[in-house]
Amino acid sequence: MTEHVVDWRFEGARFGGEAEAAGPGLERTARALLTLLAHPDAENWDAPRELSLLLCDDGLIQPLNARWRGSDTPTDVLSFPLEEGAQLGDVVISVETAAQRVKGADWLLEDEL
């Protein structure tokens, strides 16, 4: 079985504990998605894929959103595809914005992430 690589880390002043607790679950989900993306009909389908996840707060994602999308506001997620062999790219997720989207006990922060 192919072993995909998902590197994740948290940077930011807020939601550190929640982000660090959600990180392993998010990593498992990302690995499952990478397995689905590695379709047998694709070239090099059995090659490992790599994805980088950065969990952060609004203070870190807002300047990235301003620079790369021209919108000087926080956002929930930014993605930066690399398309270089096994390296799929980087995904930046604001845990702070994700937490604002959680409503009630039926949809947890982990679900939103």
Short mmCIF file of the C-alpha atoms (twelve columns), coordinates in Angstrom:
data_MODEL
# 
_entry.id   MODEL 
# 
loop_
_atom_site.group_PDB 
_atom_site.id 
_atom_site.type_symbol 
_atom_site.label_atom_id 
_atom_site.label_alt_id 
_atom_site.label_comp_id 
_atom_site.label_asym_id 
_atom_site.label_seq_id 
_atom_site.Cartn_x 
_atom_site.Cartn_y 
_atom_site.Cartn_z 
_atom_site.pdbx_PDB_model_num 
ATOM 1   C CA . MET A 1   0.000   0.000  0.000   1 
ATOM 2   C CA . THR A 2   1.246   3.476  -0.889  1 
ATOM 3   C CA . GLU A 3   2.220   5.667  2.066   1 
ATOM 4   C CA . HIS A 4   1.159   9.258  1.447   1 
ATOM 5   C CA . VAL A 5   2.837   12.090 3.340   1 
ATOM 6   C CA . VAL A 6   0.830   14.811 5.066   1 
ATOM 7   C CA . ASP A 7   2.814   17.401 6.993   1 
ATOM 8   C CA . TRP A 8   0.820   19.694 9.245   1 
ATOM 9   C CA . ARG A 9   1.599   22.360 11.798  1 
ATOM 10  C CA . PHE A 10  -0.139  25.156 13.689  1 
ATOM 11  C CA . GLU A 11  0.986   28.782 13.727  1 
ATOM 12  C CA . GLY A 12  -0.901  31.577 15.381  1 
ATOM 13  C CA . ALA A 13  -1.909  33.147 18.649  1 
ATOM 14  C CA . ARG A 14  -5.440  31.741 18.912  1 
ATOM 15  C CA . PHE A 15  -6.945  28.245 18.866  1 
ATOM 16  C CA . GLY A 16  -3.566  26.558 19.350  1 
ATOM 17  C CA . GLY A 17  -4.858  23.780 21.619  1 
ATOM 18  C CA . GLU A 18  -7.902  23.079 19.458  1 
ATOM 19  C CA . ALA A 19  -5.839  23.141 16.276  1 
ATOM 20  C CA . GLU A 20  -3.204  20.860 17.726  1 
ATOM 21  C CA . ALA A 21  -5.905  18.443 18.908  1 
ATOM 22  C CA . ALA A 22  -7.594  18.480 15.482  1 
ATOM 23  C CA . GLY A 23  -4.323  18.082 13.555  1 
ATOM 24  C CA . PRO A 24  -4.018  14.274 13.732  1 
ATOM 25  C CA . GLY A 25  -7.648  13.809 12.648  1 
ATOM 26  C CA . LEU A 26  -7.166  16.259 9.811   1 
ATOM 27  C CA . GLU A 27  -4.014  14.398 8.799   1 
ATOM 28  C CA . ARG A 28  -5.924  11.075 8.670   1 
ATOM 29  C CA . THR A 29  -8.642  12.685 6.544   1 
ATOM 30  C CA . ALA A 30  -6.058  14.198 4.189   1 
ATOM 31  C CA . ARG A 31  -4.327  10.826 3.794   1 
ATOM 32  C CA . ALA A 32  -7.681  9.211  2.925   1 
ATOM 33  C CA . LEU A 33  -8.332  11.921 0.317   1 
ATOM 34  C CA . LEU A 34  -4.873  11.439 -1.180  1 
ATOM 35  C CA . THR A 35  -5.632  7.733  -1.518  1 
ATOM 36  C CA . LEU A 36  -8.837  8.586  -3.389  1 
ATOM 37  C CA . LEU A 37  -6.969  11.031 -5.631  1 
ATOM 38  C CA . ALA A 38  -4.455  8.357  -6.581  1 
ATOM 39  C CA . HIS A 39  -6.841  6.774  -9.080  1 
ATOM 40  C CA . PRO A 40  -5.607  3.548  -10.718 1 
ATOM 41  C CA . ASP A 41  -6.232  4.984  -14.200 1 
ATOM 42  C CA . ALA A 42  -3.854  7.893  -13.584 1 
ATOM 43  C CA . GLU A 43  -0.178  7.845  -14.512 1 
ATOM 44  C CA . ASN A 44  1.981   6.841  -11.519 1 
ATOM 45  C CA . TRP A 45  -1.185  6.098  -9.533  1 
ATOM 46  C CA . ASP A 46  0.672   4.057  -6.929  1 
ATOM 47  C CA . ALA A 47  3.277   6.758  -6.195  1 
ATOM 48  C CA . PRO A 48  3.094   8.450  -2.792  1 
ATOM 49  C CA . ARG A 49  1.579   11.929 -2.744  1 
ATOM 50  C CA . GLU A 50  2.640   14.789 -0.455  1 
ATOM 51  C CA . LEU A 51  0.485   17.566 0.995   1 
ATOM 52  C CA . SER A 52  1.347   20.336 3.450   1 
ATOM 53  C CA . LEU A 53  -1.342  21.676 5.835   1 
ATOM 54  C CA . LEU A 54  -0.926  24.845 7.875   1 
ATOM 55  C CA . LEU A 55  -3.529  25.476 10.568  1 
ATOM 56  C CA . CYS A 56  -3.477  29.117 11.656  1 
ATOM 57  C CA . ASP A 57  -5.546  32.017 12.960  1 
ATOM 58  C CA . ASP A 58  -7.082  34.950 11.089  1 
ATOM 59  C CA . GLY A 59  -4.056  37.124 11.840  1 
ATOM 60  C CA . LEU A 60  -1.857  34.865 9.740   1 
ATOM 61  C CA . ILE A 61  -4.268  34.050 6.894   1 
ATOM 62  C CA . GLN A 62  -5.484  37.627 6.266   1 
ATOM 63  C CA . PRO A 63  -2.180  38.965 4.847   1 
ATOM 64  C CA . LEU A 64  -1.835  35.828 2.709   1 
ATOM 65  C CA . ASN A 65  -5.350  36.365 1.361   1 
ATOM 66  C CA . ALA A 66  -4.540  40.020 0.638   1 
ATOM 67  C CA . ARG A 67  -1.318  39.134 -1.160  1 
ATOM 68  C CA . TRP A 68  -2.522  36.177 -3.224  1 
ATOM 69  C CA . ARG A 69  -6.209  36.945 -3.772  1 
ATOM 70  C CA . GLY A 70  -6.355  40.721 -3.368  1 
ATOM 71  C CA . SER A 71  -8.885  40.496 -0.519  1 
ATOM 72  C CA . ASP A 72  -7.667  42.062 2.741   1 
ATOM 73  C CA . THR A 73  -9.993  39.967 4.938   1 
ATOM 74  C CA . PRO A 74  -9.644  36.627 6.690   1 
ATOM 75  C CA . THR A 75  -10.806 33.546 4.802   1 
ATOM 76  C CA . ASP A 76  -11.334 29.922 5.765   1 
ATOM 77  C CA . VAL A 77  -8.875  28.249 3.403   1 
ATOM 78  C CA . LEU A 78  -6.221  29.037 0.819   1 
ATOM 79  C CA . SER A 79  -4.608  26.463 -1.430  1 
ATOM 80  C CA . PHE A 80  -1.354  26.694 -3.323  1 
ATOM 81  C CA . PRO A 81  -0.927  23.878 -5.851  1 
ATOM 82  C CA . LEU A 82  2.619   22.847 -6.720  1 
ATOM 83  C CA . GLU A 83  1.936   20.215 -9.356  1 
ATOM 84  C CA . GLU A 84  5.512   18.977 -9.079  1 
ATOM 85  C CA . GLY A 85  5.448   15.211 -9.137  1 
ATOM 86  C CA . ALA A 86  4.295   13.817 -5.824  1 
ATOM 87  C CA . GLN A 87  4.062   17.256 -4.178  1 
ATOM 88  C CA . LEU A 88  0.487   18.424 -4.541  1 
ATOM 89  C CA . GLY A 89  0.929   21.728 -2.716  1 
ATOM 90  C CA . ASP A 90  0.111   23.657 0.431   1 
ATOM 91  C CA . VAL A 91  -3.227  24.266 2.146   1 
ATOM 92  C CA . VAL A 92  -3.644  27.018 4.751   1 
ATOM 93  C CA . ILE A 93  -6.709  26.792 7.022   1 
ATOM 94  C CA . SER A 94  -7.809  29.444 9.517   1 
ATOM 95  C CA . VAL A 95  -9.033  27.590 12.599  1 
ATOM 96  C CA . GLU A 96  -10.505 30.891 13.821  1 
ATOM 97  C CA . THR A 97  -12.744 31.308 10.757  1 
ATOM 98  C CA . ALA A 98  -13.598 27.595 10.796  1 
ATOM 99  C CA . ALA A 99  -14.696 27.905 14.434  1 
ATOM 100 C CA . GLN A 100 -17.056 30.762 13.488  1 
ATOM 101 C CA . ARG A 101 -18.819 28.434 11.033  1 
ATOM 102 C CA . VAL A 102 -19.502 25.755 13.658  1 
ATOM 103 C CA . LYS A 103 -23.162 25.792 14.660  1 
ATOM 104 C CA . GLY A 104 -24.443 23.657 17.517  1 
ATOM 105 C CA . ALA A 105 -23.408 20.173 18.537  1 
ATOM 106 C CA . ASP A 106 -24.208 18.595 15.155  1 
ATOM 107 C CA . TRP A 107 -21.239 20.146 13.338  1 
ATOM 108 C CA . LEU A 108 -17.983 20.212 15.307  1 
ATOM 109 C CA . LEU A 109 -14.790 22.161 14.605  1 
ATOM 110 C CA . GLU A 110 -13.182 18.896 13.535  1 
ATOM 111 C CA . ASP A 111 -15.959 18.423 10.956  1 
ATOM 112 C CA . GLU A 112 -15.483 21.938 9.604   1 
ATOM 113 C CA . LEU A 113 -11.732 21.512 9.338   1 
# 
